[in-house]
PDB file of C-alpha atoms and ligand atoms in Angstrom:
ATOM      1  CA  MET A 178     -13.284  12.136 -23.986  1.00  0.00           C
ATOM      2  CA  ARG A 179     -12.642  13.114 -20.384  1.00  0.00           C
ATOM      3  CA  TYR A 180      -9.323  12.719 -18.600  1.00  0.00           C
ATOM      4  CA  LEU A 181      -8.663   9.587 -16.576  1.00  0.00           C
ATOM      5  CA  THR A 182      -6.607  10.516 -13.528  1.00  0.00           C
ATOM      6  CA  PHE A 183      -4.069   8.255 -11.787  1.00  0.00           C
ATOM      7  CA  ALA A 184      -2.907   8.763  -8.173  1.00  0.00           C
ATOM      8  CA  LEU A 185       0.375   7.000  -7.511  1.00  0.00           C
ATOM      9  CA  ALA A 186       2.041   6.430  -4.129  1.00  0.00           C
ATOM     10  CA  LYS A 187       5.286   8.439  -4.206  1.00  0.00           C
ATOM     11  CA  GLY A 188       8.525   6.467  -4.327  1.00  0.00           C
ATOM     12  CA  ARG A 189       9.326   2.945  -5.439  1.00  0.00           C
ATOM     13  CA  LEU A 190       5.733   1.935  -6.179  1.00  0.00           C
ATOM     14  CA  ALA A 191       5.232   4.923  -8.510  1.00  0.00           C
ATOM     15  CA  LYS A 192       8.473   4.174 -10.387  1.00  0.00           C
ATOM     16  CA  LYS A 193       7.533   0.537 -10.857  1.00  0.00           C
ATOM     17  CA  THR A 194       3.996   1.459 -11.929  1.00  0.00           C
ATOM     18  CA  LEU A 195       5.204   3.972 -14.515  1.00  0.00           C
ATOM     19  CA  GLY A 196       7.563   1.288 -15.857  1.00  0.00           C
ATOM     20  CA  LEU A 197       4.643  -1.142 -16.265  1.00  0.00           C
ATOM     21  CA  LEU A 198       2.402   1.478 -17.877  1.00  0.00           C
ATOM     22  CA  GLU A 199       5.169   2.373 -20.318  1.00  0.00           C
ATOM     23  CA  GLN A 200       5.294  -1.254 -21.454  1.00  0.00           C
ATOM     24  CA  ILE A 201       1.613  -1.104 -22.404  1.00  0.00           C
ATOM     25  CA  GLY A 202       2.061   2.153 -24.316  1.00  0.00           C
ATOM     26  CA  ILE A 203       1.074   4.610 -21.591  1.00  0.00           C
ATOM     27  CA  THR A 204       3.818   7.156 -21.118  1.00  0.00           C
ATOM     28  CA  CYS A 205       4.116  10.541 -19.494  1.00  0.00           C
ATOM     29  CA  GLU A 206       7.191  12.379 -20.761  1.00  0.00           C
ATOM     30  CA  GLU A 207       6.585  15.397 -18.488  1.00  0.00           C
ATOM     31  CA  MET A 208       7.017  13.192 -15.448  1.00  0.00           C
ATOM     32  CA  LYS A 209      10.528  12.112 -16.386  1.00  0.00           C
ATOM     33  CA  ASP A 210      12.086  15.551 -15.795  1.00  0.00           C
ATOM     34  CA  PRO A 211      13.927  15.109 -12.457  1.00  0.00           C
ATOM     35  CA  ASN A 212      13.953  18.883 -11.781  1.00  0.00           C
ATOM     36  CA  THR A 213      10.267  19.518 -12.244  1.00  0.00           C
ATOM     37  CA  ARG A 214       8.244  21.095  -9.429  1.00  0.00           C
ATOM     38  CA  LYS A 215       4.967  20.269 -11.103  1.00  0.00           C
ATOM     39  CA  LEU A 216       2.477  18.219  -9.155  1.00  0.00           C
ATOM     40  CA  ILE A 217       0.253  16.978 -11.945  1.00  0.00           C
ATOM     41  CA  PHE A 218       1.292  15.604 -15.321  1.00  0.00           C
ATOM     42  CA  VAL A 219      -0.757  15.276 -18.480  1.00  0.00           C
ATOM     43  CA  ASN A 220      -0.686  13.051 -21.534  1.00  0.00           C
ATOM     44  CA  GLU A 221      -2.896  15.066 -23.891  1.00  0.00           C
ATOM     45  CA  GLU A 222      -2.953  12.450 -26.597  1.00  0.00           C
ATOM     46  CA  LEU A 223      -4.290   9.654 -24.380  1.00  0.00           C
ATOM     47  CA  LYS A 224      -6.308  12.056 -22.187  1.00  0.00           C
ATOM     48  CA  LEU A 225      -4.597  10.899 -19.008  1.00  0.00           C
ATOM     49  CA  LYS A 226      -3.412  12.744 -15.911  1.00  0.00           C
ATOM     50  CA  PHE A 227      -1.015  11.510 -13.246  1.00  0.00           C
ATOM     51  CA  PHE A 228      -0.111  12.774  -9.799  1.00  0.00           C
ATOM     52  CA  LEU A 229       2.050  11.534  -6.956  1.00  0.00           C
ATOM     53  CA  SER A 230       0.870  11.677  -3.365  1.00  0.00           C
ATOM     54  CA  LYS A 231       1.725  10.242   0.026  1.00  0.00           C
ATOM     55  CA  ALA A 232       0.770   6.564   0.017  1.00  0.00           C
ATOM     56  CA  THR A 233      -1.773   7.029   2.806  1.00  0.00           C
ATOM     57  CA  ASP A 234      -3.598   9.695   0.758  1.00  0.00           C
ATOM     58  CA  VAL A 235      -3.994   7.597  -2.424  1.00  0.00           C
ATOM     59  CA  PRO A 236      -7.153   5.747  -1.210  1.00  0.00           C
ATOM     60  CA  THR A 237      -8.682   9.095  -0.163  1.00  0.00           C
ATOM     61  CA  TYR A 238      -8.198  10.649  -3.620  1.00  0.00           C
ATOM     62  CA  VAL A 239      -9.674   7.548  -5.239  1.00  0.00           C
ATOM     63  CA  GLU A 240     -12.668   7.210  -2.904  1.00  0.00           C
ATOM     64  CA  TYR A 241     -13.696  10.824  -3.539  1.00  0.00           C
ATOM     65  CA  GLY A 242     -13.141  10.526  -7.290  1.00  0.00           C
ATOM     66  CA  ALA A 243     -10.352  13.129  -7.413  1.00  0.00           C
ATOM     67  CA  ALA A 244      -8.437  10.262  -9.001  1.00  0.00           C
ATOM     68  CA  ASP A 245     -10.131   7.511 -11.014  1.00  0.00           C
ATOM     69  CA  ILE A 246      -7.361   4.989 -10.476  1.00  0.00           C
ATOM     70  CA  GLY A 247      -4.746   4.542  -7.765  1.00  0.00           C
ATOM     71  CA  VAL A 248      -1.729   2.374  -7.104  1.00  0.00           C
ATOM     72  CA  VAL A 249      -0.856   1.735  -3.471  1.00  0.00           C
ATOM     73  CA  GLY A 250       0.262  -1.017  -1.094  1.00  0.00           C
ATOM     74  CA  LYS A 251      -2.244  -3.458   0.387  1.00  0.00           C
ATOM     75  CA  ASP A 252      -1.050  -2.334   3.848  1.00  0.00           C
ATOM     76  CA  THR A 253      -2.353   1.191   3.179  1.00  0.00           C
ATOM     77  CA  LEU A 254      -5.645  -0.138   1.808  1.00  0.00           C
ATOM     78  CA  LEU A 255      -6.237  -2.261   4.904  1.00  0.00           C
ATOM     79  CA  GLU A 256      -5.309   0.570   7.237  1.00  0.00           C
ATOM     80  CA  GLU A 257      -7.344   3.280   5.499  1.00  0.00           C
ATOM     81  CA  GLY A 258     -10.430   1.111   4.886  1.00  0.00           C
ATOM     82  CA  ARG A 259     -11.806   3.334   2.098  1.00  0.00           C
ATOM     83  CA  ASN A 260     -14.712   2.522  -0.195  1.00  0.00           C
ATOM     84  CA  LEU A 261     -13.166   1.653  -3.540  1.00  0.00           C
ATOM     85  CA  TYR A 262     -12.668  -1.327  -5.817  1.00  0.00           C
ATOM     86  CA  GLU A 263      -9.395  -3.227  -5.512  1.00  0.00           C
ATOM     87  CA  VAL A 264      -9.078  -4.510  -9.075  1.00  0.00           C
ATOM     88  CA  MET A 265      -5.596  -5.937  -9.483  1.00  0.00           C
ATOM     89  CA  ASP A 266      -2.600  -7.317  -7.627  1.00  0.00           C
ATOM     90  CA  LEU A 267       0.324  -5.828  -9.546  1.00  0.00           C
ATOM     91  CA  GLY A 268       2.692  -8.434  -8.140  1.00  0.00           C
ATOM     92  CA  PHE A 269       5.499  -6.103  -7.027  1.00  0.00           C
ATOM     93  CA  GLY A 270       6.295  -4.514  -3.670  1.00  0.00           C
ATOM     94  CA  LYS A 271       5.852  -7.915  -2.077  1.00  0.00           C
ATOM     95  CA  CYS A 272       6.293  -8.082   1.693  1.00  0.00           C
ATOM     96  CA  ARG A 273       4.454  -9.303   4.809  1.00  0.00           C
ATOM     97  CA  MET A 274       2.596  -7.686   7.692  1.00  0.00           C
ATOM     98  CA  CYS A 275       3.872  -9.364  10.851  1.00  0.00           C
ATOM     99  CA  VAL A 276       3.873  -9.305  14.618  1.00  0.00           C
ATOM    100  CA  CYS A 277       7.544  -8.951  15.566  1.00  0.00           C
ATOM    101  CA  GLY A 278       9.551  -8.684  18.740  1.00  0.00           C
ATOM    102  CA  PRO A 279      12.301 -10.351  20.730  1.00  0.00           C
ATOM    103  CA  ALA A 280      12.099 -14.167  20.839  1.00  0.00           C
ATOM    104  CA  SER A 281      11.179 -13.848  24.543  1.00  0.00           C
ATOM    105  CA  ALA A 282       7.868 -12.183  23.581  1.00  0.00           C
ATOM    106  CA  LYS A 283       6.592 -15.390  21.925  1.00  0.00           C
ATOM    107  CA  GLU A 284       5.166 -16.610  25.210  1.00  0.00           C
ATOM    108  CA  LEU A 285       3.193 -13.388  25.685  1.00  0.00           C
ATOM    109  CA  LEU A 286       1.319 -14.085  22.451  1.00  0.00           C
ATOM    110  CA  LYS A 287       0.299 -17.553  23.598  1.00  0.00           C
ATOM    111  CA  HIS A 288      -1.261 -16.771  26.928  1.00  0.00           C
ATOM    112  CA  ASN A 289      -3.670 -13.969  26.156  1.00  0.00           C
ATOM    113  CA  GLU A 290      -1.624 -11.528  28.222  1.00  0.00           C
ATOM    114  CA  ILE A 291      -2.473  -7.843  28.048  1.00  0.00           C
ATOM    115  CA  ILE A 292       0.505  -6.507  26.106  1.00  0.00           C
ATOM    116  CA  ARG A 293       1.448  -3.267  24.385  1.00  0.00           C
ATOM    117  CA  VAL A 294       1.717  -3.306  20.590  1.00  0.00           C
ATOM    118  CA  ALA A 295       3.417  -0.434  18.748  1.00  0.00           C
ATOM    119  CA  SER A 296       2.605   0.118  15.087  1.00  0.00           C
ATOM    120  CA  LYS A 297       2.266   2.543  12.188  1.00  0.00           C
ATOM    121  CA  TYR A 298      -0.823   0.440  11.422  1.00  0.00           C
ATOM    122  CA  PRO A 299      -3.139   0.675  14.468  1.00  0.00           C
ATOM    123  CA  VAL A 300      -6.232  -0.468  12.535  1.00  0.00           C
ATOM    124  CA  ILE A 301      -4.530  -3.618  11.206  1.00  0.00           C
ATOM    125  CA  ALA A 302      -2.963  -4.331  14.613  1.00  0.00           C
ATOM    126  CA  LYS A 303      -6.255  -3.861  16.480  1.00  0.00           C
ATOM    127  CA  ASP A 304      -8.191  -5.996  14.010  1.00  0.00           C
ATOM    128  CA  TYR A 305      -5.639  -8.813  14.193  1.00  0.00           C
ATOM    129  CA  PHE A 306      -5.430  -8.955  17.985  1.00  0.00           C
ATOM    130  CA  ASN A 307      -9.134  -8.348  18.671  1.00  0.00           C
ATOM    131  CA  ASN A 308     -10.729 -10.391  15.912  1.00  0.00           C
ATOM    132  CA  THR A 309      -8.221 -13.047  14.840  1.00  0.00           C
ATOM    133  CA  LYS A 310      -6.514 -13.759  18.149  1.00  0.00           C
ATOM    134  CA  ASN A 311      -9.122 -12.531  20.640  1.00  0.00           C
ATOM    135  CA  GLN A 312      -6.340 -11.002  22.689  1.00  0.00           C
ATOM    136  CA  THR A 313      -6.855  -7.710  24.504  1.00  0.00           C
ATOM    137  CA  VAL A 314      -3.932  -5.398  23.796  1.00  0.00           C
ATOM    138  CA  GLU A 315      -2.989  -1.748  24.108  1.00  0.00           C
ATOM    139  CA  ILE A 316      -2.128  -0.296  20.709  1.00  0.00           C
ATOM    140  CA  ILE A 317       0.444   2.499  20.578  1.00  0.00           C
ATOM    141  CA  LYS A 318       0.552   4.440  17.303  1.00  0.00           C
ATOM    142  CA  LEU A 319       4.016   5.345  15.993  1.00  0.00           C
ATOM    143  CA  ASN A 320       5.019   7.021  12.740  1.00  0.00           C
ATOM    144  CA  GLY A 321       8.240   5.243  11.800  1.00  0.00           C
ATOM    145  CA  SER A 322      11.286   3.284  13.011  1.00  0.00           C
ATOM    146  CA  VAL A 323       8.809   1.103  14.877  1.00  0.00           C
ATOM    147  CA  GLU A 324      11.500  -1.501  15.632  1.00  0.00           C
ATOM    148  CA  LEU A 325      12.756   0.855  18.327  1.00  0.00           C
ATOM    149  CA  ALA A 326       9.669   0.300  20.486  1.00  0.00           C
ATOM    150  CA  PRO A 327      10.463  -3.154  21.944  1.00  0.00           C
ATOM    151  CA  ILE A 328      14.155  -2.257  22.206  1.00  0.00           C
ATOM    152  CA  VAL A 329      13.570   0.769  24.423  1.00  0.00           C
ATOM    153  CA  GLY A 330      10.674  -0.781  26.342  1.00  0.00           C
ATOM    154  CA  LEU A 331       7.762   1.153  24.844  1.00  0.00           C
ATOM    155  CA  SER A 332       5.984  -2.049  23.842  1.00  0.00           C
ATOM    156  CA  GLU A 333       6.380  -5.814  24.053  1.00  0.00           C
ATOM    157  CA  VAL A 334       5.833  -6.370  20.314  1.00  0.00           C
ATOM    158  CA  ILE A 335       5.266  -4.437  17.082  1.00  0.00           C
ATOM    159  CA  VAL A 336       3.066  -4.907  14.037  1.00  0.00           C
ATOM    160  CA  ASP A 337       5.048  -3.874  10.974  1.00  0.00           C
ATOM    161  CA  ILE A 338       6.033  -4.611   7.405  1.00  0.00           C
ATOM    162  CA  VAL A 339       8.820  -7.148   6.880  1.00  0.00           C
ATOM    163  CA  GLU A 340      10.456  -7.252   3.481  1.00  0.00           C
ATOM    164  CA  THR A 341      13.977  -8.721   3.646  1.00  0.00           C
ATOM    165  CA  GLY A 342      13.926  -9.092   7.449  1.00  0.00           C
ATOM    166  CA  SER A 343      17.255  -7.282   7.786  1.00  0.00           C
ATOM    167  CA  THR A 344      15.926  -4.432   9.972  1.00  0.00           C
ATOM    168  CA  LEU A 345      14.633  -7.042  12.423  1.00  0.00           C
ATOM    169  CA  ARG A 346      17.830  -9.110  12.356  1.00  0.00           C
ATOM    170  CA  GLU A 347      20.093  -6.118  12.886  1.00  0.00           C
ATOM    171  CA  ASN A 348      18.072  -5.141  15.927  1.00  0.00           C
ATOM    172  CA  GLY A 349      17.784  -8.533  17.610  1.00  0.00           C
ATOM    173  CA  LEU A 350      14.100  -8.962  16.736  1.00  0.00           C
ATOM    174  CA  GLU A 351      12.227 -11.631  14.783  1.00  0.00           C
ATOM    175  CA  VAL A 352       8.926 -12.429  13.141  1.00  0.00           C
ATOM    176  CA  LEU A 353       6.668 -13.946  15.790  1.00  0.00           C
ATOM    177  CA  GLU A 354       3.444 -14.266  13.778  1.00  0.00           C
ATOM    178  CA  GLU A 355       2.489 -13.498  10.195  1.00  0.00           C
ATOM    179  CA  ILE A 356      -0.680 -11.456   9.683  1.00  0.00           C
ATOM    180  CA  CYS A 357      -0.959 -11.301   5.880  1.00  0.00           C
ATOM    181  CA  PRO A 358       0.999 -11.000   2.636  1.00  0.00           C
ATOM    182  CA  LEU A 359       1.191  -7.557   0.990  1.00  0.00           C
ATOM    183  CA  SER A 360       1.909  -6.162  -2.483  1.00  0.00           C
ATOM    184  CA  ALA A 361       1.041  -3.215  -4.724  1.00  0.00           C
ATOM    185  CA  ARG A 362      -2.617  -3.065  -5.757  1.00  0.00           C
ATOM    186  CA  MET A 363      -4.519  -1.106  -8.374  1.00  0.00           C
ATOM    187  CA  VAL A 364      -7.700   0.489  -7.053  1.00  0.00           C
ATOM    188  CA  VAL A 365     -10.539   2.203  -8.904  1.00  0.00           C
ATOM    189  CA  ASN A 366     -13.191   4.723  -7.886  1.00  0.00           C
ATOM    190  CA  GLN A 367     -16.585   3.018  -7.753  1.00  0.00           C
ATOM    191  CA  VAL A 368     -18.350   5.511 -10.047  1.00  0.00           C
ATOM    192  CA  SER A 369     -15.413   5.711 -12.498  1.00  0.00           C
ATOM    193  CA  LEU A 370     -15.498   1.950 -13.003  1.00  0.00           C
ATOM    194  CA  LYS A 371     -19.071   2.295 -14.255  1.00  0.00           C
ATOM    195  CA  MET A 372     -18.719   5.551 -16.205  1.00  0.00           C
ATOM    196  CA  GLU A 373     -15.368   4.745 -17.830  1.00  0.00           C
ATOM    197  CA  ASN A 374     -15.831   0.994 -17.953  1.00  0.00           C
ATOM    198  CA  GLN A 375     -14.401   0.377 -21.421  1.00  0.00           C
ATOM    199  CA  ARG A 376     -11.241   2.408 -20.949  1.00  0.00           C
ATOM    200  CA  ILE A 377     -10.552   0.969 -17.509  1.00  0.00           C
ATOM    201  CA  ARG A 378     -11.293  -2.628 -18.585  1.00  0.00           C
ATOM    202  CA  LYS A 379      -8.884  -2.219 -21.534  1.00  0.00           C
ATOM    203  CA  LEU A 380      -6.169  -0.907 -19.202  1.00  0.00           C
ATOM    204  CA  LEU A 381      -6.701  -3.822 -16.803  1.00  0.00           C
ATOM    205  CA  ALA A 382      -6.683  -6.375 -19.635  1.00  0.00           C
ATOM    206  CA  ASP A 383      -3.400  -4.968 -21.029  1.00  0.00           C
ATOM    207  CA  LEU A 384      -1.784  -4.935 -17.594  1.00  0.00           C
ATOM    208  CA  ASN A 385      -3.004  -8.452 -16.855  1.00  0.00           C
ATOM    209  CA  GLU A 386      -1.509  -9.735 -20.074  1.00  0.00           C
ATOM    210  CA  LEU A 387       1.821  -8.055 -19.340  1.00  0.00           C
ATOM    211  CA  ILE A 388       1.971  -9.302 -15.757  1.00  0.00           C
ATOM    212  CA  SER A 389       1.084 -12.884 -16.666  1.00  0.00           C
ATOM    213  CA  LYS A 390       3.796 -12.826 -19.369  1.00  0.00           C
ATOM    214  CA  GLU A 391       6.360 -11.594 -16.846  1.00  0.00           C
ATOM    215  CA  ALA A 392       5.396 -14.194 -14.237  1.00  0.00           C
TER     216      ALA A 392
HETATM  217  C1  PRP B  39       9.823  -0.431   6.515  1.00  0.00           C
HETATM  218  C2  PRP B  39       9.231  -1.232   7.662  1.00  0.00           C
HETATM  219  C3  PRP B  39      10.440  -1.850   8.309  1.00  0.00           C
HETATM  220  C4  PRP B  39      11.361  -2.079   7.119  1.00  0.00           C
HETATM  221  C5  PRP B  39      11.285  -3.518   6.688  1.00  0.00           C
HETATM  222  O1  PRP B  39      10.275   0.757   7.040  1.00  0.00           O
HETATM  223  O2  PRP B  39       8.505  -0.398   8.537  1.00  0.00           O
HETATM  224  O3  PRP B  39      11.034  -0.971   9.218  1.00  0.00           O
HETATM  225  O4  PRP B  39      10.897  -1.241   6.041  1.00  0.00           O
HETATM  226  O5  PRP B  39      12.183  -3.820   5.654  1.00  0.00           O
HETATM  227  P1  PRP B  39      13.223  -5.020   5.746  1.00  0.00           P
HETATM  228  O6  PRP B  39      12.487  -6.235   6.229  1.00  0.00           O
HETATM  229  O7  PRP B  39      13.709  -5.191   4.321  1.00  0.00           O
HETATM  230  O8  PRP B  39      14.325  -4.611   6.672  1.00  0.00           O
HETATM  231  P2  PRP B  39      10.614   2.048   6.171  1.00  0.00           P
HETATM  232  O9  PRP B  39      11.916   1.857   5.462  1.00  0.00           O
HETATM  233  O10 PRP B  39       9.457   2.369   5.295  1.00  0.00           O
HETATM  234  O11 PRP B  39      10.843   3.177   7.271  1.00  0.00           O
HETATM  235  P3  PRP B  39      10.033   3.572   8.600  1.00  0.00           P
HETATM  236  O12 PRP B  39      10.028   2.374   9.503  1.00  0.00           O
HETATM  237  O13 PRP B  39      10.792   4.696   9.197  1.00  0.00           O
HETATM  238  O14 PRP B  39       8.653   3.945   8.165  1.00  0.00           O
END
């Protein structure tokens, strides 16, 4: 039996995923050592490997088959646009992709004005404005703390993730339009799904059962 390899997005999503996997009997003791400097972890008995990577790299590892299975946010999947199968909504990490800004920017979204849009997600932002709204905009790519952009005058609005809404509130901004809901998704390499069909189907069935029980 060959190893099945999981790529998990570092941070909260990985912790949640490992918790779910543990409940269906998939554990990785090696990974629990907080002082480890190892990058890849093995469960010899079940012939599984796990590694953590930056969220934006998870779809890349899965598309190329360096990982068979990945867990990553829908935001990253939409932005990266990789060829892979999205097989399950894991139901956690729920948030929304939104157009946000000061209340005064609402008008600018109504009248097809040429505005500047700052975002960590230029592909999602461009697709939304060009294809859903048919509004010509200038997209400015940022790498974090995007809420700063309308405050300091870099852009009129932003496209960003809203979870609790507190970052917006504390900075005098609000949701102006909702683009789409987001959550953690399981993705599978297209060849792996064929070659390791039984093992992957069993994993998905077990996870499905667990998630529907929890819901
Ligand atoms: C994300 C997102 C918002 C914030 C939303 O940022 O980009 O800034 O969380 O959460 P809230 O609605 O609960 O306030 P993150 O913490 O990942 O940091 P970054 O903006 O520096 O990337």
